[in-house]
mmCIF file of C-alpha atoms in Angstrom:
data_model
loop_
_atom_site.group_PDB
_atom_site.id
_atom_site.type_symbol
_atom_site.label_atom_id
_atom_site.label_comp_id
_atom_site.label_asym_id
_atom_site.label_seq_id
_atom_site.Cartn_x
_atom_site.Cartn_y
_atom_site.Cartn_z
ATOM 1 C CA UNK A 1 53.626 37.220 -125.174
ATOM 2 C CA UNK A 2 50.446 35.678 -125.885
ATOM 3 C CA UNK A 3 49.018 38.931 -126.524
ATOM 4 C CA UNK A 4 51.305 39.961 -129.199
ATOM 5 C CA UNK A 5 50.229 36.634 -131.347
ATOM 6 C CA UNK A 6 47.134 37.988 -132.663
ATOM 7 C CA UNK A 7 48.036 41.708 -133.843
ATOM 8 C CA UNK A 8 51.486 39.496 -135.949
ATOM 9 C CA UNK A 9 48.934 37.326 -137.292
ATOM 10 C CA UNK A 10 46.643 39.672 -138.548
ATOM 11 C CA UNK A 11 49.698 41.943 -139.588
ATOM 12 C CA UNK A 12 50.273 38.986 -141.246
ATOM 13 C CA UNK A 13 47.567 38.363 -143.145
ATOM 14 C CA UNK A 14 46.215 41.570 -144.036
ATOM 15 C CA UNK A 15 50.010 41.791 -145.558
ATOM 16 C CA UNK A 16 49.497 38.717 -147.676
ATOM 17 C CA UNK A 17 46.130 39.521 -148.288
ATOM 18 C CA UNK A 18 47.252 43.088 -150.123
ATOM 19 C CA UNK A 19 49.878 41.092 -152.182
ATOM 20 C CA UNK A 20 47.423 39.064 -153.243
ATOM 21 C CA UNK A 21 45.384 41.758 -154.973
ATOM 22 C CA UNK A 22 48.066 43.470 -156.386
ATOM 23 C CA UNK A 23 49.158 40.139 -158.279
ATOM 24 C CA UNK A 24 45.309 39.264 -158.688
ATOM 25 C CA UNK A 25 45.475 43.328 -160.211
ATOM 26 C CA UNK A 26 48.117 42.689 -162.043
ATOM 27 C CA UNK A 27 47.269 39.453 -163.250
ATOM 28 C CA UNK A 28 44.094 41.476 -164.619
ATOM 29 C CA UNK A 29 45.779 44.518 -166.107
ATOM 30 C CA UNK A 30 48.094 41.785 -167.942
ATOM 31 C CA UNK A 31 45.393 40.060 -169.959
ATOM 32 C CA UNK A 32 45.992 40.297 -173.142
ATOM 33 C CA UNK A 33 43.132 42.056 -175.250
ATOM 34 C CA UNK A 34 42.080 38.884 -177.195
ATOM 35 C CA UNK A 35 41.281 37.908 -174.060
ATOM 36 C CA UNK A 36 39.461 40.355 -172.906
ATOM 37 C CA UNK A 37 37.307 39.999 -176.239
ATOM 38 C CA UNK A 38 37.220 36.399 -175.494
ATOM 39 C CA UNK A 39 35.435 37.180 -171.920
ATOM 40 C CA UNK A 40 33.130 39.806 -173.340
ATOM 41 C CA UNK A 41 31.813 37.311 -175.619
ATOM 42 C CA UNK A 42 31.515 34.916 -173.142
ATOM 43 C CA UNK A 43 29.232 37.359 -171.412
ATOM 44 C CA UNK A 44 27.343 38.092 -174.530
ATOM 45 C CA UNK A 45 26.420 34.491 -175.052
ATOM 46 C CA UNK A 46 24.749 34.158 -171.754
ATOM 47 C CA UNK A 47 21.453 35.036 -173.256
ATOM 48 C CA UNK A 48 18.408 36.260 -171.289
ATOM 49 C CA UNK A 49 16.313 33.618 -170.622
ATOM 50 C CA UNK A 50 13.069 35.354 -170.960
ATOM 51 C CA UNK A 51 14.217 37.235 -174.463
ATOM 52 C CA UNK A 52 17.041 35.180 -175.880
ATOM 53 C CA UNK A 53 15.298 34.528 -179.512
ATOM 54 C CA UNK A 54 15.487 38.729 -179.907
ATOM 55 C CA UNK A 55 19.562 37.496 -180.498
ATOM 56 C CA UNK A 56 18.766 35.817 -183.710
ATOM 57 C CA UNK A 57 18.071 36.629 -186.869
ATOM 58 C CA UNK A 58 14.360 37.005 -188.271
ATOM 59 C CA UNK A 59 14.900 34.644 -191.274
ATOM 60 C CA UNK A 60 16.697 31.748 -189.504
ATOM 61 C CA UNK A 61 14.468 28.699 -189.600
ATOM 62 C CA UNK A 62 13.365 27.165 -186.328
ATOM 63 C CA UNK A 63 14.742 24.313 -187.605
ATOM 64 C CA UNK A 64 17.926 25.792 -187.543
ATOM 65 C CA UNK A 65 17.795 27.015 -183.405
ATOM 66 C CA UNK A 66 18.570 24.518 -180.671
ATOM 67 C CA UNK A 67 15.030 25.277 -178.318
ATOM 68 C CA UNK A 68 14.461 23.908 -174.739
ATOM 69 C CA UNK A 69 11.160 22.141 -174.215
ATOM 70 C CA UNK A 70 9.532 20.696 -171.745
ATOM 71 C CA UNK A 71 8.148 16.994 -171.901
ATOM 72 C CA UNK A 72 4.773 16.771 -170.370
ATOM 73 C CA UNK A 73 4.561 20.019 -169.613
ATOM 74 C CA UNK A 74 1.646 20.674 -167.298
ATOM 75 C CA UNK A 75 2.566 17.553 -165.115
ATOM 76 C CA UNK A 76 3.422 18.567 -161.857
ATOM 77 C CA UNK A 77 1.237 16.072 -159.413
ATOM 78 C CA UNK A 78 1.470 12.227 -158.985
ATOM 79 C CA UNK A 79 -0.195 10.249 -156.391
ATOM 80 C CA UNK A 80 2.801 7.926 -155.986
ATOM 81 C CA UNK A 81 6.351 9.658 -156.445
ATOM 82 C CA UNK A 82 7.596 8.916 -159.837
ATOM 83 C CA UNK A 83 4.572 8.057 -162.019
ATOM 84 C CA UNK A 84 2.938 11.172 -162.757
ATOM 85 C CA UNK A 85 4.991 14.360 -162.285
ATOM 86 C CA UNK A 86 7.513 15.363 -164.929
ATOM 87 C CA UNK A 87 8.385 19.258 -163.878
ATOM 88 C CA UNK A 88 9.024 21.130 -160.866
ATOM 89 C CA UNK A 89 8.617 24.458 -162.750
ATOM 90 C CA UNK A 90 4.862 25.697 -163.810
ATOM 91 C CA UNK A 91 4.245 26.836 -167.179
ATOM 92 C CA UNK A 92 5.241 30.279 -166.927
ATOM 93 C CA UNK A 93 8.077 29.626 -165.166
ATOM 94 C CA UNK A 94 9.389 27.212 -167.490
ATOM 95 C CA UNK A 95 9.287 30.201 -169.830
ATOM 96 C CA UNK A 96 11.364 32.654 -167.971
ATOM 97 C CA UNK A 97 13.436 29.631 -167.744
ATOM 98 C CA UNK A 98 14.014 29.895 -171.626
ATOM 99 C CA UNK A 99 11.606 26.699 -172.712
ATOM 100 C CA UNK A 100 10.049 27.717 -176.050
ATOM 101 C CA UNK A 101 8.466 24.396 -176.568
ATOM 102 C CA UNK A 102 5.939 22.742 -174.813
ATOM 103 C CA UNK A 103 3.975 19.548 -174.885
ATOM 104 C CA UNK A 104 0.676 20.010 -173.560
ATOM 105 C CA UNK A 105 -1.313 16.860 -173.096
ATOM 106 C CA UNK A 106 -5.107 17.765 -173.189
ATOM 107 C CA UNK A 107 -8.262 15.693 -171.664
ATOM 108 C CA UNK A 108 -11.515 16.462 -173.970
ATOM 109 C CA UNK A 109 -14.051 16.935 -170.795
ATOM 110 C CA UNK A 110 -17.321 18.622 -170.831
ATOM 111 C CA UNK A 111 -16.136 20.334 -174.526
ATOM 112 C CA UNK A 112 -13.133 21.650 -172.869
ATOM 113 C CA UNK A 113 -9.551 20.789 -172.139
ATOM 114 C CA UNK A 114 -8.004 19.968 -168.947
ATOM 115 C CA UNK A 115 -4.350 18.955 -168.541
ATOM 116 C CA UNK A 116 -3.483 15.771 -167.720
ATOM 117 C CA UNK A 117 -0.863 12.845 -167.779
ATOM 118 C CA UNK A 118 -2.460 9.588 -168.301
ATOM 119 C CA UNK A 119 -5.203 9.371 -165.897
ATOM 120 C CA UNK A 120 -4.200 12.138 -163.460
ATOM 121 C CA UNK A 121 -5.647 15.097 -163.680
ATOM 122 C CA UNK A 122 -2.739 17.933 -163.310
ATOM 123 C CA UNK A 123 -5.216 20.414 -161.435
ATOM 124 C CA UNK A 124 -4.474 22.811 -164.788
ATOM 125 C CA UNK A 125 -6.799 23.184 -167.523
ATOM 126 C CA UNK A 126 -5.870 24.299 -171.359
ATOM 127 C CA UNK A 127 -6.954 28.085 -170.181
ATOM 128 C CA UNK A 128 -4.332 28.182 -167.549
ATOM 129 C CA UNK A 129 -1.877 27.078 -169.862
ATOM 130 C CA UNK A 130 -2.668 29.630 -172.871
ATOM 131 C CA UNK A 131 -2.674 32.505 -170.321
ATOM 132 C CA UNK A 132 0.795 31.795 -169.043
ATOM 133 C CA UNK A 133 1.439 31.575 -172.609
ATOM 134 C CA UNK A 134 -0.173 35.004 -173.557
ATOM 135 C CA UNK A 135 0.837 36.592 -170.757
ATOM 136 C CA UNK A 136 4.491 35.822 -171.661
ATOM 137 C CA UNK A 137 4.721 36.354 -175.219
ATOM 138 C CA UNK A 138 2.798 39.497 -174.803
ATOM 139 C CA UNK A 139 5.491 41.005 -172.216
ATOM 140 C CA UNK A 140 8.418 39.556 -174.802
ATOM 141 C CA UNK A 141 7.213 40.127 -178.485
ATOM 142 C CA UNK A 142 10.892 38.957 -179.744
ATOM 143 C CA UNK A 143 10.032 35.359 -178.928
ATOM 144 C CA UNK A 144 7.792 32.517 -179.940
ATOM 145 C CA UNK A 145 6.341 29.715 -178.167
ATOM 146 C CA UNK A 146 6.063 26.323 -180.615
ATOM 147 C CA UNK A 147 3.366 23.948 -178.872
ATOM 148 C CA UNK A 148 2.619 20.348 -179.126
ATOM 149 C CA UNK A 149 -1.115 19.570 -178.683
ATOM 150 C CA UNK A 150 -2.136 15.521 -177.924
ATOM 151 C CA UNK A 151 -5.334 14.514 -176.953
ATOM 152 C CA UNK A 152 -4.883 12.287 -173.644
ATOM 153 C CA UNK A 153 -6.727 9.759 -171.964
ATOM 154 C CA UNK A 154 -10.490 9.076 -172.020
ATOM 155 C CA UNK A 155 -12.946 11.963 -173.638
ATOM 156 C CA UNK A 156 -16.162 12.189 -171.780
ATOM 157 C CA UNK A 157 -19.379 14.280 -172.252
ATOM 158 C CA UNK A 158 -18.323 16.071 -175.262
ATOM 159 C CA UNK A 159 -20.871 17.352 -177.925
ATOM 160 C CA UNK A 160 -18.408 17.958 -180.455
ATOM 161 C CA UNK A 161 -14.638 16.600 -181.725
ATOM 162 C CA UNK A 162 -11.102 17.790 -179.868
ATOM 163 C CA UNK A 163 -10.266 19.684 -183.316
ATOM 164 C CA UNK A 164 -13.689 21.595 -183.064
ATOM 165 C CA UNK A 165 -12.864 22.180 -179.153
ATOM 166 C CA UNK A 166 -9.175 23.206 -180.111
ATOM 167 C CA UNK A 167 -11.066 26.109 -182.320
ATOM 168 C CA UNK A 168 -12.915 27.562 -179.860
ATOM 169 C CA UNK A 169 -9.592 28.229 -178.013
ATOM 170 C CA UNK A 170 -8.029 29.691 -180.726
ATOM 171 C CA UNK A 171 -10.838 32.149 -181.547
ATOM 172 C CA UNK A 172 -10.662 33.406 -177.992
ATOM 173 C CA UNK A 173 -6.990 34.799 -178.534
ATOM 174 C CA UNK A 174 -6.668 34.286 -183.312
ATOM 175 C CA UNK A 175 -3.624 37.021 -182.687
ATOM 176 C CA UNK A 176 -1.970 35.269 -180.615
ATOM 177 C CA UNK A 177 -1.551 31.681 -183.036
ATOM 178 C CA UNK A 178 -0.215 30.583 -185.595
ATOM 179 C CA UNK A 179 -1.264 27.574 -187.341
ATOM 180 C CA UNK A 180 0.533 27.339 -190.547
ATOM 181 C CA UNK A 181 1.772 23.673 -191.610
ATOM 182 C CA UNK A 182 5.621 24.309 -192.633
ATOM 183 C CA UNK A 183 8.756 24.886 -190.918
ATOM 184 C CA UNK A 184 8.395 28.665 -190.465
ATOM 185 C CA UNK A 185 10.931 31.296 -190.273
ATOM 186 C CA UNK A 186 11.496 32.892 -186.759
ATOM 187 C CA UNK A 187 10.424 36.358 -187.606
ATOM 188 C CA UNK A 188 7.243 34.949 -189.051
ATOM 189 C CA UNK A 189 6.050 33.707 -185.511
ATOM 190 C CA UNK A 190 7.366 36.191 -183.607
ATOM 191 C CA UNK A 191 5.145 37.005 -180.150
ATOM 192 C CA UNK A 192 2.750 33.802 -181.971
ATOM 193 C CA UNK A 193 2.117 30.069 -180.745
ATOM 194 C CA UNK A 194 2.680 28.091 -183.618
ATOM 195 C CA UNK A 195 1.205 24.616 -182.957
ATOM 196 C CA UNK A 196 2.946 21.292 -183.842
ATOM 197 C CA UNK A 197 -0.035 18.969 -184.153
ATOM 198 C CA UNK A 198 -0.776 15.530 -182.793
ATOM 199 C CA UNK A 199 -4.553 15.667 -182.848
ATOM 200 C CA UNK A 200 -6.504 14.565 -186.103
ATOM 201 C CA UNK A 201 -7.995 17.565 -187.974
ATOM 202 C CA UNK A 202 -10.670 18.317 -191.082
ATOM 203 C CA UNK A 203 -7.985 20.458 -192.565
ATOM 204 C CA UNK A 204 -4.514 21.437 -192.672
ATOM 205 C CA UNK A 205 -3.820 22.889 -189.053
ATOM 206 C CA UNK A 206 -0.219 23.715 -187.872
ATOM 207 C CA UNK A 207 2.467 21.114 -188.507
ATOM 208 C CA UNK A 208 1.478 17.739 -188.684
ATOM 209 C CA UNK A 209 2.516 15.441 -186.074
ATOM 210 C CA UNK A 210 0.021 13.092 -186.285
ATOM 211 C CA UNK A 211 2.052 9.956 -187.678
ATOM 212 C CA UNK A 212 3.674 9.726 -184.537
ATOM 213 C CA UNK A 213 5.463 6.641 -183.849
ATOM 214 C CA UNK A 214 5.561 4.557 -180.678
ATOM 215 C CA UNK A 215 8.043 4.230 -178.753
ATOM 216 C CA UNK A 216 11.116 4.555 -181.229
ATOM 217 C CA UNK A 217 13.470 7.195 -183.674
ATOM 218 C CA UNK A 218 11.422 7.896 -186.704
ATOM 219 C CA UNK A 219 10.626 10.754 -190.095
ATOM 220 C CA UNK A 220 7.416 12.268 -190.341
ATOM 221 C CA UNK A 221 7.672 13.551 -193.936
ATOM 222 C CA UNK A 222 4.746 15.957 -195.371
ATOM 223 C CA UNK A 223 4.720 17.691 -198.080
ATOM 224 C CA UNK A 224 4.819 21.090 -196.202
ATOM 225 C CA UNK A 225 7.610 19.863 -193.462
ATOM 226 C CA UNK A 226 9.944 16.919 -192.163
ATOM 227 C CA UNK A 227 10.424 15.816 -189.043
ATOM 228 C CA UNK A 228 12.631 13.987 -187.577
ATOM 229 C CA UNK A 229 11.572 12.890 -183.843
ATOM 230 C CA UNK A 230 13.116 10.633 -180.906
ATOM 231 C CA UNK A 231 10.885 9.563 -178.332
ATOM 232 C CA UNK A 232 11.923 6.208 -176.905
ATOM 233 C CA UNK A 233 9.857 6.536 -173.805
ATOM 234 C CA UNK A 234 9.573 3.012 -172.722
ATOM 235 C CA UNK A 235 13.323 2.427 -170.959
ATOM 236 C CA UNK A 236 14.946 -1.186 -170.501
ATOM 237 C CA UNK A 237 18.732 0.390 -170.397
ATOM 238 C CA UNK A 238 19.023 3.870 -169.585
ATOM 239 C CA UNK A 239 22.143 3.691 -171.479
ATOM 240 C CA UNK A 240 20.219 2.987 -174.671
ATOM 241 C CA UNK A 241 17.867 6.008 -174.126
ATOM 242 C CA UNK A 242 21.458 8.067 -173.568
ATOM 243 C CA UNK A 243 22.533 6.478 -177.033
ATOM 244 C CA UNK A 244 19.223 7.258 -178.826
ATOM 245 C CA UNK A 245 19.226 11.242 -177.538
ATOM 246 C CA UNK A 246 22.984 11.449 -178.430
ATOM 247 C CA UNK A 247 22.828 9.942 -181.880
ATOM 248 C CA UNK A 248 19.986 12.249 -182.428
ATOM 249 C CA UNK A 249 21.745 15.315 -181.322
ATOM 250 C CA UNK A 250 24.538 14.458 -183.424
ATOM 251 C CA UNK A 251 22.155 14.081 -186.288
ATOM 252 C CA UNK A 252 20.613 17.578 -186.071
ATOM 253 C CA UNK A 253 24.032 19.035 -185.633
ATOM 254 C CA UNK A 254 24.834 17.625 -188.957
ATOM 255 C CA UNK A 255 21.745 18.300 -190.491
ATOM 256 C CA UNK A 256 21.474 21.364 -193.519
ATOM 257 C CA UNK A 257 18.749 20.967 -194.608
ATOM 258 C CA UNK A 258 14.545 22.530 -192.707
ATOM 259 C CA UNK A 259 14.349 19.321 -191.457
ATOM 260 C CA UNK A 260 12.670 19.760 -187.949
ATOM 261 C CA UNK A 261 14.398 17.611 -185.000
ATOM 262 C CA UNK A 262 12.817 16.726 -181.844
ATOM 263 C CA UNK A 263 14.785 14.766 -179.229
ATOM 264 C CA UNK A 264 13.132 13.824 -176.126
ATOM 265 C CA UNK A 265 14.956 12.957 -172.910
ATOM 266 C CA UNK A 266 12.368 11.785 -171.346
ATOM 267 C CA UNK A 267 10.799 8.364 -170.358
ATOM 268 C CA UNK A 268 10.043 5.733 -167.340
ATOM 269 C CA UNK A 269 12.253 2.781 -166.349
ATOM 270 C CA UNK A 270 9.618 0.039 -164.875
ATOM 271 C CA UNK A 271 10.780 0.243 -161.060
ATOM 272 C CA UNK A 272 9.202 -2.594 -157.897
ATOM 273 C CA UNK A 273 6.110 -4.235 -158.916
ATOM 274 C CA UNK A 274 6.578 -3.332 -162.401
ATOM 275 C CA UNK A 275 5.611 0.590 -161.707
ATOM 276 C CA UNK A 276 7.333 3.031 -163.908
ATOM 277 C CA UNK A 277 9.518 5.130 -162.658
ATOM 278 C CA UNK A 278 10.126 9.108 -164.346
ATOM 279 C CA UNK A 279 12.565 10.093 -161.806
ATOM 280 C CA UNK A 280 14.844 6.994 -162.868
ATOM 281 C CA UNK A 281 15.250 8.489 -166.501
ATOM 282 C CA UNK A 282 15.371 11.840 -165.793
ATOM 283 C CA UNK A 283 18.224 11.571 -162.780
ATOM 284 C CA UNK A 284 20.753 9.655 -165.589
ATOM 285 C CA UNK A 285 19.967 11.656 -168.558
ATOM 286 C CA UNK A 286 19.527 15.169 -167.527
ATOM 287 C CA UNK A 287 23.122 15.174 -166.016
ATOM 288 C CA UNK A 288 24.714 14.127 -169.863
ATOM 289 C CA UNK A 289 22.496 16.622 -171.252
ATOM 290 C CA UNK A 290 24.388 19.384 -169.405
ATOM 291 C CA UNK A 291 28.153 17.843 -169.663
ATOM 292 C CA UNK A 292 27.029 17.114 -173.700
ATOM 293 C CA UNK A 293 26.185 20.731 -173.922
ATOM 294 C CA UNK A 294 29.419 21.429 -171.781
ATOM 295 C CA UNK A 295 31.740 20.093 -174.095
ATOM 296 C CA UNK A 296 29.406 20.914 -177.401
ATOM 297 C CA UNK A 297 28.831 24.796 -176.862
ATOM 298 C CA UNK A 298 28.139 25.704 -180.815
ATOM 299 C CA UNK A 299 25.365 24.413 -183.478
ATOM 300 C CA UNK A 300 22.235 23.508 -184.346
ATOM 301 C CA UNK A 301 20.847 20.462 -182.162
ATOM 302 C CA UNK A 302 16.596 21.067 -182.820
ATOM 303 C CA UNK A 303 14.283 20.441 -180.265
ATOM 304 C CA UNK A 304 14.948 19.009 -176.746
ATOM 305 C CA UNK A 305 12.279 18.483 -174.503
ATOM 306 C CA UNK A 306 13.466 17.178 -170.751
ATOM 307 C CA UNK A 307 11.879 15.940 -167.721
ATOM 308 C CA UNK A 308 12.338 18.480 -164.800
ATOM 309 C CA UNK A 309 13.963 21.415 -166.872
ATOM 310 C CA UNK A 310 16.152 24.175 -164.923
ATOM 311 C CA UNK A 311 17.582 27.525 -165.685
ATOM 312 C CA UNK A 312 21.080 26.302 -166.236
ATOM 313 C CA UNK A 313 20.563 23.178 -168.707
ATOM 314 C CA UNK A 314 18.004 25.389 -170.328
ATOM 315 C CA UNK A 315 20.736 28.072 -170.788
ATOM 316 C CA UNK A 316 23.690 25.546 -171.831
ATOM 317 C CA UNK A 317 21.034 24.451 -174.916
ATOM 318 C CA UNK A 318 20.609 28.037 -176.257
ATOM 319 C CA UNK A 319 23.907 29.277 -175.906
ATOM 320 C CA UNK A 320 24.710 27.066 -178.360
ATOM 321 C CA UNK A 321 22.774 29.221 -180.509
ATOM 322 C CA UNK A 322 25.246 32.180 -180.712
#
């Protein structure tokens, strides 16, 4: 008797099993075609990460896109866990990852650059960075890579200023930049890095970030672009940092005119003994970045850099974008 159990069972279930693909068929073969369309778009909107700016239009306005970015881009080592590192991903990976902006935080040493957060060198210098760079826009020509350039911590044995240093880099690879000062279209910086500058400069070089605020929501208004830029870094109430990224994404949304938005997530919460904390930030904000994309799926929201960027919260940002 016992023996009989297990051939009903299976008869059993391999019996329920083939119903349940012929409803799950005909479920399927009953979809109505608006449906259908509906899923195909779906599909369609899932944008390669690596070429998803090919999808729009050559005379859209990059203020007009909602881009990824990185905060801090080349940190990836701290001596004490939380007061250094702010990505997991290296620079070219935070490209295939869809990041088109990065903020690149550059030591003047020995009349070059080398990456660093604070006082901790990142074991990258500006070279590695601009290679990842080159090496990715030249494999995806469709695409452009807008980078934020800020001089960081102490300078030491130079023989000549960051802006004449910055040069030199740009005449190893001129094709490769842009450095025009006003909100550019995207097929005018296609396969180029156009720099957003927050070094000081002899003459007009890329668009001028230089009247950065501290610590706060503020306009940087030139007379070749606007900005409009969040970067509360310095965290009481990680509530209030949600509240400052939200009202700023709403803002952008409801933005018309080539005003450029940039909306970090980032920042440090002071932790024991008064040391800052990244990890704090990033683990409560990052989380309402992807349900606020979740729910908002459609519009222009500008420039979000994020501690500790991944593949899927990058991709909820630019599908918004189609």
């Amino acid at each position: 008797m016992r023996k009989l159990k297990l051939p009903l069972l299976v008869a059993l279930v391999l019996t329920f099993g083939a119903c349940k693909k012929e409803e799950q068929l005909k479920e399927s073969v009953s979809l109505s075609s608006s449906k259908q369309a509906a899923l195909s778009t779906a599909q369609l909107l899932s944008a390669s990460l690596n070429n998803w700016m090919g999808n729009i239009a050559d005379q859209t306005s990059i203020a007009a896109i909602s881009i990824p970015g990185t905060h801090d881009s080349g940190a990836t080592q701290e001596p004490i866990s939380g007061t250094a590192k702010c990505q997991n991903l290296s620079i070219a990976d935070q490209l295939n990852a869809g990041v088109r902006y990065l903020d690149v935080r550059c030591r003047h040493i020995d009349n070059g650059f080398a990456i660093h957060h604070g006082a901790i060198y990142q074991n990258l210098n500006f070279t590695d960075v601009l290679n990842a760079c080159i090496n990715f826009l030249n494999s995806n020509s469709t695409e452009t890579i807008i980078m934020s350039v800020k001089e960081e911590h102490t300078p030491s044995n130079n023989t000549r200023t960051f802006e004449q240093t910055f040069d030199t880099y740009v005449q190893q690879n001129p094709s490769k930049w842009d450095l025009g000062n006003n909100i550019p279209t995207l097929g005018s910086i296609r396969g180029k890095i156009r720099l957003l500058r927050r070094f000081s400069a002899a003459s007009p070089k890329g668009i001028d970030a230089t009247a950065w605020a501290d610590n706060t929501t503020f306009d940087i208004n030139n007379a070749a672009a606007n900005l409009k830029v969040q970067d509360f870094y310095n965290v009481n109430d990680v509530n209030n940092k949600w509240t400052s990224v939200e009202t700023q994404l709403n803002a952008a949304k409801n933005d018309t005119s080539n005003r450029l938005y940039l909306n970090y997530g980032s920042g440090y919460k002071a932790g024991i003994f008064g040391i800052p904390n990244i990890n704090t930030v990033a683990n409560f904000i990052n989380p309402k970045i992807s349900t606020f994309f979740t729910n908002n799926t459609h519009g222009r929201f500008g420039i979000i850099p994020l501690d500790f960027i991944d593949s899927s919260r990058s991709q909820l940002i630019i599908n918004t974008n189609f």
